[in-house]
Amino acid sequence: MRRSTPVNSNDVARQIVGTMLWRKLWADTRALAGQTIALAVLIGLGVLLFIGLYEAYQNLTLVYNRIYDSTRFADASVLLESAPASLVDTARTIPHVRAAIGRVVRDGAIIQPGRKRERVLGRFIGVPRGHRPQVNDLWILDGGYVSNTEEAVLEHQFARDNDYEVGDRIKCSYQSREREFTVVGLAASPEYVYPVPSKHTMFVARGIFGVVFILEDRVREWCGVGPQINEIHCLTDPGYEHQVLEKLEGLTRSYGLEFAYVQDEQPSKRLLDMDQQGFAQLSVFFPILFLTSAGLSLYGALTRIVRLQVTVIGTLRACGFGRQQILVQYVMQGVLVALGGAVPGVALGHLLAVGMNRLYADALHLPVASAVPQWGTILTGLALAAGTGLAAAYLPARLAANLLPAVAMRGEVESGRRLQAQRLLVKWTRLVRVVYRIPLRGIFRRASRTLFAVAGIAGGASIIITTFGTYISTMDAIDEYITDSRKYHIDLQFARPGAGVLAQAASGLPGGRAASLTVSVPVRIRSSWGSGELILTGLERGQKLLRVNTVSGRPMTVEPGKVWLPKQLGHQLHVEAGDPVRMEWVKASRRRRLRTTMQVAGLLDVAMGNSAYGEFHDVRRTLADQAWPYSSYGANFECDPTTVDGFKHRFERSDDVMLVSTTADVIKEINEQMAMLYVFIGVLLGFGSVLAGSAIHSVASVSLLERTRELASLRSLGFSAWTTAWLAGVELFFLAVVGLIVGLPLGAVLNRLFMGAYQTENMQFRAILHWWVYLITIIIVLVLVIFSAYIGARRLRAIDLSQATKALE
Amino acid sequence: MGDVTVDALRGVDLDLPAGCFVMLLGPSGSGKTTLLNLAGGLDTPTRGEVIVFGQRLSGMNEEQLTRYRRETVGFIFQMFNLVPTLTALENVRLVAQLVGNDPLSQGALADVGLEHQADQLPAQLSGGEQQRVAIARALVKQPRLLLADEPTGSVDFETGIEVLSLLWEETRRRDMTVIMVTHDTNLASMGDLAIRLHSGEVVEVSEGAALHPRELQ
């Protein structure tokens, strides 16, 4: 005979009770739908930003890694003046080197009559015949690889910007020796995903720097190089790149070692990494702000719910519900609200990531794209949201769980400390008219609510300030780089020393105004404290076309024997005006000791660029003439603005000119690149305002709900609806003022930290905040306060006084 | 299915003399609080008229009702409804300043025997003391009509008698019209007039004995 399992009545009761508690949880959430949605949206925004930015970062990393892996991007490289080709065989014997190549690379000009730019900067890289490079291979996107000396493969971004297609002819010039090639392929190169010619070049306008891959023997013959190489690139065993690089440096030091770098220091990769670091930082910085504020909002809301439900909780406890059950009930409410926001946040965040990756892929013409959902990030986002909900809900839940049933059923919550605080306020606010004491003391009525409001408003205000700060600092850097510094219209780079006469002659033509010669040479600068690398630029004495300000705000003036240093380098080297520094050509070797000692003229306050400045003839004589062709001669040319195009074409047609770039083109290029920044600024301003707005609105509605009976009583006693609304509004205003008092300096500090995170040797953003940023922030917050107060006043007018005076607080 | 309309009051036609103490009696849901709220200008009737001291409340707009409540009516609530952040004296002064009677505040608090508790916050007072503050707050305006909704509903019996005694004495002394809502039939003989309501209708209007609350024991 089978015996039926006895049903434990306690289990059944527990099940019913459990179900009912869940129903209560659901009913509570529905009853506060508006606020629940607002909180969920806030948490959702945090998750959205986290997923959007971090997934974009991860997918970009995937794309770059795919390009790097497929093309066997070098792990360790050296750039030399010149070394025998056999040196690469020695490099191959270095332990942990898996493959090594030696290359011959030369810079010259690409001449393209009839195209938008008639003469641009060209880099000619020799590639092996019959097989693809073992290191730094090409990703052929269209056409094929070179098979004879008349063919060339073009870097695809340059090709796209200058309308080259497979089958077109391209004319290249090296030291006035011109050669024409047939374009047989368009390719992406791991070294030029972000196309910059060198680590000293911070900004290159789109389409003015082209990389041309030609058979190595053709480059040798054309450029008169012989059996020499000037670059070695190695693939190493994972983790051994630094060790290999050290050996490689030792091996090549006597051959004019200019630059030795591991993959992470390669100029293109470094710029991309900086960009990605920006993503990574943003993906943490802003979500933290949002989730913190959302957590505080949730904490405030749940505390209010607990207070509203004090008698219910007391009754539940009296009926036999345990503390644990009450605790779990309210913690779950927080977690569910958080997850309710997080789930759509994840979906929208993924879409944001896809959109950002697409924008990036378009901007950099990346050959591949990735929009793979990053499940680890998604789970982290959900965990962050759940954690925020859990952390925010724990204290109110504990408060609920620890309520004494007898006290709670009377609708009371013991709080001795608050009473003490209010006693103090009674003393402090005695002099104020009684009716004004209500909002003043209301601020301190609920410490948690005040804290939450202040945190929310401060968080929102600081986002608004940081956003404006980013914009102003970026614009300041650009303004200084373009408007304040460049007083010329055309920047010329010559194909040979002495071609400056061309610019000087042109300045005497109709429309021409002035020409000032320049010379640049990459140098290593040393003091007794250390060393740094930068471009030493020589300017003519008394020139007025390039204006660079010193740290004291006055324009620099160059003198022989003296050098002006960027202040960040000056600080790094611990030098000041009058100190001697040693300048050495970066490719100096035992065979070519190119060095000189100069006196520091002073330090420069520059936001963009990494140049030191000396006197033209001094720089030319001591370093540049001897470093040729690794130095660069040019001129700044000023003319009537209506004649810029005419002069540009005139210069482009000259064989003595390698590159012509107009200030207008640079501005246009910068503006195009700034479009993304404007979108970014707009989005962040919106987010900041939403954050401050949700905090203010949440506080306003919480305050109104909590004090319905009090405000209704005041109206019953004869206070007008306007006066009661005013009382609630003034309290909100006080909270906003406290929030701003915290938020404005916090914003300034965050802005400083934020801008500091983007400092590089090429970019020194100043953390600038104008007074109007604070004013706008205050106005935004006050408008939000007025809006919330207005909604509160409308609600207050609609209140049913007879019911509200009986409501339980 | 349409909405169900429930009339809180039906066919109520009352004419209450000025200066009398009226007790509104009846079980829960009988409509006594609704009647009180109509008299206090907290509610407006969907049909019919409410006229208090010659003022027709049913035609007043929000602003006029506010002025009426400010100048004519004093309220005493079951839950006291004091502003929790103001001290006892400040709660009285709050309303006194509204009607320009600030100098009377201290005296009003003394009248209810709380001059020594003036600086206490509501949370530091007992229920009975809080209701005394509420009475002082209502009286300081010197209203012509005092409305009390279950004023002893949140205090114990002994305290209730104390509160009622205070209310009875002070309003008699000031010759005020009082309408007090209670569901306690034992209190009927405290007023000059007792009106019994049931399901929104007046079922009985009787003269009360106007007994002092202590005499009710």
Short mmCIF file of C-alpha atoms in Angstrom, two decimals, chain A residues 121-357:
data_model
loop_
_atom_site.label_atom_id
_atom_site.label_comp_id
_atom_site.label_asym_id
_atom_site.label_seq_id
_atom_site.Cartn_x
_atom_site.Cartn_y
_atom_site.Cartn_z
CA LEU A 121 53.63 63.98 -49.50
CA GLY A 122 54.65 60.49 -50.64
CA ARG A 123 56.27 57.60 -48.84
CA PHE A 124 57.78 54.93 -51.06
CA ILE A 125 58.20 51.55 -49.43
CA GLY A 126 60.13 48.73 -51.06
CA VAL A 127 58.42 45.33 -51.02
CA PRO A 128 59.87 41.97 -52.07
CA ARG A 129 59.47 40.51 -55.56
CA GLY A 130 57.70 37.20 -55.96
CA HIS A 131 56.32 36.91 -52.48
CA ARG A 132 54.49 39.01 -49.90
CA PRO A 133 56.40 40.61 -47.02
CA GLN A 134 56.85 38.21 -44.12
CA VAL A 135 56.31 41.10 -41.71
CA ASN A 136 54.06 44.16 -42.18
CA ASP A 137 52.21 42.57 -45.08
CA LEU A 138 49.45 44.31 -47.00
CA TRP A 139 45.71 43.62 -46.86
CA ILE A 140 44.81 43.85 -50.52
CA LEU A 141 41.33 45.31 -50.84
CA ASP A 142 41.21 45.75 -54.59
CA GLY A 143 43.43 44.48 -57.43
CA GLY A 144 46.58 42.56 -56.60
CA TYR A 145 50.19 42.61 -55.49
CA VAL A 146 53.05 44.16 -57.49
CA SER A 147 54.72 41.83 -59.94
CA ASN A 148 57.06 44.14 -61.86
CA THR A 149 58.97 47.37 -61.43
CA GLU A 150 56.34 49.45 -63.23
CA GLU A 151 53.61 48.59 -60.75
CA ALA A 152 52.59 50.00 -57.40
CA VAL A 153 50.12 49.24 -54.66
CA LEU A 154 48.53 52.28 -53.03
CA GLU A 155 47.46 52.71 -49.42
CA HIS A 156 43.68 52.63 -49.79
CA GLN A 157 42.70 55.68 -47.71
CA PHE A 158 44.96 57.94 -49.73
CA ALA A 159 43.68 56.31 -52.93
CA ARG A 160 40.08 56.92 -51.94
CA ASP A 161 40.72 60.55 -50.91
CA ASN A 162 42.52 61.28 -54.19
CA ASP A 163 40.27 59.21 -56.48
CA TYR A 164 42.79 56.57 -57.53
CA GLU A 165 41.54 53.30 -58.88
CA VAL A 166 43.25 50.13 -60.00
CA GLY A 167 44.70 50.76 -63.46
CA ASP A 168 45.40 54.47 -62.88
CA ARG A 169 48.88 55.88 -63.30
CA ILE A 170 50.65 57.57 -60.38
CA LYS A 171 53.65 59.90 -60.68
CA CYS A 172 56.14 59.90 -57.81
CA SER A 173 59.09 62.22 -57.27
CA TYR A 174 62.16 61.63 -55.14
CA GLN A 175 64.61 64.53 -55.05
CA SER A 176 63.30 65.76 -58.39
CA ARG A 177 63.66 62.29 -59.99
CA GLU A 178 60.21 61.40 -61.22
CA ARG A 179 58.85 57.90 -61.92
CA GLU A 180 55.44 56.74 -63.01
CA PHE A 181 53.75 53.53 -61.92
CA THR A 182 50.55 51.70 -62.69
CA VAL A 183 48.34 51.20 -59.66
CA VAL A 184 47.68 47.45 -59.54
CA GLY A 185 46.22 47.26 -56.07
CA LEU A 186 44.71 49.17 -53.21
CA ALA A 187 45.67 47.89 -49.78
CA ALA A 188 45.41 48.49 -46.07
CA SER A 189 48.65 48.48 -44.15
CA PRO A 190 48.91 47.78 -40.42
CA GLU A 191 51.39 50.65 -40.16
CA TYR A 192 48.96 53.18 -41.65
CA VAL A 193 45.52 52.29 -40.30
CA TYR A 194 45.71 55.84 -39.01
CA PRO A 195 47.88 57.40 -41.69
CA VAL A 196 50.60 59.46 -40.03
CA PRO A 197 54.11 59.77 -41.47
CA SER A 198 56.00 59.77 -38.17
CA LYS A 199 55.67 59.92 -34.44
CA HIS A 200 56.38 63.64 -34.58
CA THR A 201 53.42 64.30 -36.82
CA MET A 202 50.34 64.90 -34.81
CA PHE A 203 47.92 65.92 -37.45
CA VAL A 204 47.84 65.17 -41.16
CA ALA A 205 45.05 66.48 -43.31
CA ARG A 206 43.18 63.76 -45.13
CA GLY A 207 44.65 62.82 -48.49
CA ILE A 208 47.94 64.70 -48.31
CA PHE A 209 50.06 61.74 -47.24
CA GLY A 210 50.22 58.78 -49.58
CA VAL A 211 52.04 55.49 -49.09
CA VAL A 212 53.14 53.73 -52.27
CA PHE A 213 54.41 50.13 -52.22
CA ILE A 214 56.86 49.46 -55.04
CA LEU A 215 59.21 46.55 -55.73
CA GLU A 216 62.30 46.94 -53.58
CA ASP A 217 64.84 46.75 -56.43
CA ARG A 218 62.95 49.55 -58.18
CA VAL A 219 63.16 51.80 -55.10
CA ARG A 220 66.90 51.09 -54.83
CA GLU A 221 67.53 51.92 -58.46
CA TRP A 222 65.29 55.01 -58.48
CA CYS A 223 66.45 56.51 -55.17
CA GLY A 224 70.09 55.48 -55.64
CA VAL A 225 70.16 53.49 -52.43
CA GLY A 226 72.29 50.48 -53.32
CA PRO A 227 72.31 47.33 -51.14
CA GLN A 228 71.22 49.29 -48.08
CA ILE A 229 68.16 49.20 -45.87
CA ASN A 230 66.86 51.79 -43.45
CA GLU A 231 64.21 49.82 -41.58
CA ILE A 232 64.15 46.44 -39.85
CA HIS A 233 60.89 44.90 -38.67
CA CYS A 234 60.64 41.72 -36.61
CA LEU A 235 57.96 39.31 -35.51
CA THR A 236 58.79 37.91 -32.10
CA ASP A 237 57.58 35.18 -29.81
CA PRO A 238 54.76 36.56 -27.66
CA GLY A 239 56.07 38.54 -24.70
CA TYR A 240 59.63 38.88 -26.04
CA GLU A 241 59.23 42.07 -28.06
CA HIS A 242 61.06 44.30 -25.55
CA GLN A 243 63.90 41.82 -25.18
CA VAL A 244 64.24 41.55 -28.96
CA LEU A 245 64.04 45.31 -29.38
CA GLU A 246 66.89 45.79 -26.93
CA LYS A 247 69.09 43.42 -28.96
CA LEU A 248 67.99 45.09 -32.16
CA GLU A 249 68.93 48.51 -30.81
CA GLY A 250 72.36 47.22 -29.85
CA LEU A 251 72.76 45.75 -33.30
CA THR A 252 71.80 48.90 -35.18
CA ARG A 253 73.03 51.72 -32.95
CA SER A 254 76.05 52.43 -35.12
CA TYR A 255 73.85 52.78 -38.23
CA GLY A 256 72.06 56.01 -37.23
CA LEU A 257 69.30 54.60 -35.12
CA GLU A 258 66.43 57.08 -35.28
CA PHE A 259 63.60 55.27 -33.62
CA ALA A 260 63.29 51.84 -32.03
CA TYR A 261 59.82 50.79 -31.05
CA VAL A 262 57.66 47.87 -30.09
CA GLN A 263 54.26 47.47 -31.74
CA ASP A 264 52.44 49.56 -29.10
CA GLU A 265 54.73 52.52 -29.80
CA GLN A 266 54.27 52.46 -33.56
CA PRO A 267 52.83 55.93 -34.44
CA SER A 268 49.62 54.76 -36.12
CA LYS A 269 48.91 52.16 -33.46
CA ARG A 270 49.72 54.59 -30.71
CA LEU A 271 47.18 57.12 -32.00
CA LEU A 272 44.55 54.41 -32.37
CA ASP A 273 45.33 53.15 -28.88
CA MET A 274 44.93 56.68 -27.51
CA ASP A 275 41.56 56.85 -29.18
CA GLN A 276 40.61 53.51 -27.76
CA GLN A 277 41.83 54.48 -24.32
CA GLY A 278 39.47 57.42 -24.63
CA PHE A 279 36.64 54.99 -25.29
CA ALA A 280 37.69 52.80 -22.42
CA GLN A 281 37.88 55.74 -20.01
CA LEU A 282 34.56 57.16 -21.13
CA SER A 283 32.97 53.75 -20.90
CA VAL A 284 33.82 53.69 -17.22
CA PHE A 285 33.65 57.39 -16.28
CA PHE A 286 30.14 58.26 -17.44
CA PRO A 287 28.38 55.00 -16.55
CA ILE A 288 29.79 55.33 -13.03
CA LEU A 289 28.24 58.78 -12.75
CA PHE A 290 24.91 57.56 -14.06
CA LEU A 291 24.79 54.39 -12.01
CA THR A 292 25.82 56.23 -8.86
CA SER A 293 23.10 58.79 -9.36
CA ALA A 294 20.62 56.10 -10.31
CA GLY A 295 21.61 54.16 -7.20
CA LEU A 296 21.03 57.23 -5.04
CA SER A 297 17.69 57.83 -6.72
CA LEU A 298 16.70 54.25 -6.12
CA TYR A 299 17.82 54.50 -2.54
CA GLY A 300 15.72 57.64 -2.05
CA ALA A 301 12.68 56.12 -3.71
CA LEU A 302 12.84 52.85 -1.80
CA THR A 303 13.33 54.68 1.48
CA ARG A 304 10.20 56.64 0.68
CA ILE A 305 8.32 53.47 -0.22
CA VAL A 306 9.37 51.89 3.05
CA ARG A 307 8.21 54.97 4.93
CA LEU A 308 4.91 54.99 3.11
CA GLN A 309 4.46 51.33 3.89
CA VAL A 310 5.53 51.43 7.50
CA THR A 311 2.14 50.32 8.81
CA VAL A 312 1.93 47.60 6.16
CA ILE A 313 5.40 46.36 7.11
CA GLY A 314 4.46 46.47 10.80
CA THR A 315 1.34 44.47 10.05
CA LEU A 316 3.25 41.94 7.94
CA ARG A 317 5.78 41.51 10.73
CA ALA A 318 2.95 41.16 13.25
CA CYS A 319 1.36 38.51 11.04
CA GLY A 320 4.50 36.43 11.19
CA PHE A 321 6.66 37.47 8.26
CA GLY A 322 10.32 37.20 9.14
CA ARG A 323 12.91 39.96 8.85
CA GLN A 324 14.63 38.01 6.09
CA GLN A 325 11.46 37.90 4.01
CA ILE A 326 10.93 41.63 4.35
CA LEU A 327 14.58 42.28 3.55
CA VAL A 328 14.48 40.13 0.43
CA GLN A 329 11.19 41.73 -0.64
CA TYR A 330 12.59 45.25 -0.73
CA VAL A 331 16.02 44.25 -2.04
CA MET A 332 14.30 42.43 -4.89
CA GLN A 333 12.28 45.52 -5.66
CA GLY A 334 15.51 47.47 -6.15
CA VAL A 335 17.14 44.73 -8.20
CA LEU A 336 14.07 44.29 -10.43
CA VAL A 337 13.83 48.03 -11.14
CA ALA A 338 17.54 48.03 -11.98
CA LEU A 339 17.27 45.01 -14.26
CA GLY A 340 14.12 46.46 -15.82
CA GLY A 341 16.23 49.41 -16.95
CA ALA A 342 19.30 47.35 -17.72
CA VAL A 343 17.71 44.99 -20.26
CA PRO A 344 16.63 47.69 -22.74
CA GLY A 345 19.87 49.51 -21.84
CA VAL A 346 21.85 46.48 -23.03
CA ALA A 347 19.92 46.31 -26.31
CA LEU A 348 20.24 50.04 -27.00
CA GLY A 349 23.86 49.99 -25.82
CA HIS A 350 24.65 47.31 -28.38
CA LEU A 351 23.01 49.43 -31.08
CA LEU A 352 25.05 52.43 -29.91
CA ALA A 353 28.21 50.32 -30.15
CA VAL A 354 27.28 49.17 -33.65
CA GLY A 355 26.64 52.79 -34.69
CA MET A 356 29.90 54.03 -33.22
CA ASN A 357 31.87 51.23 -34.84
#
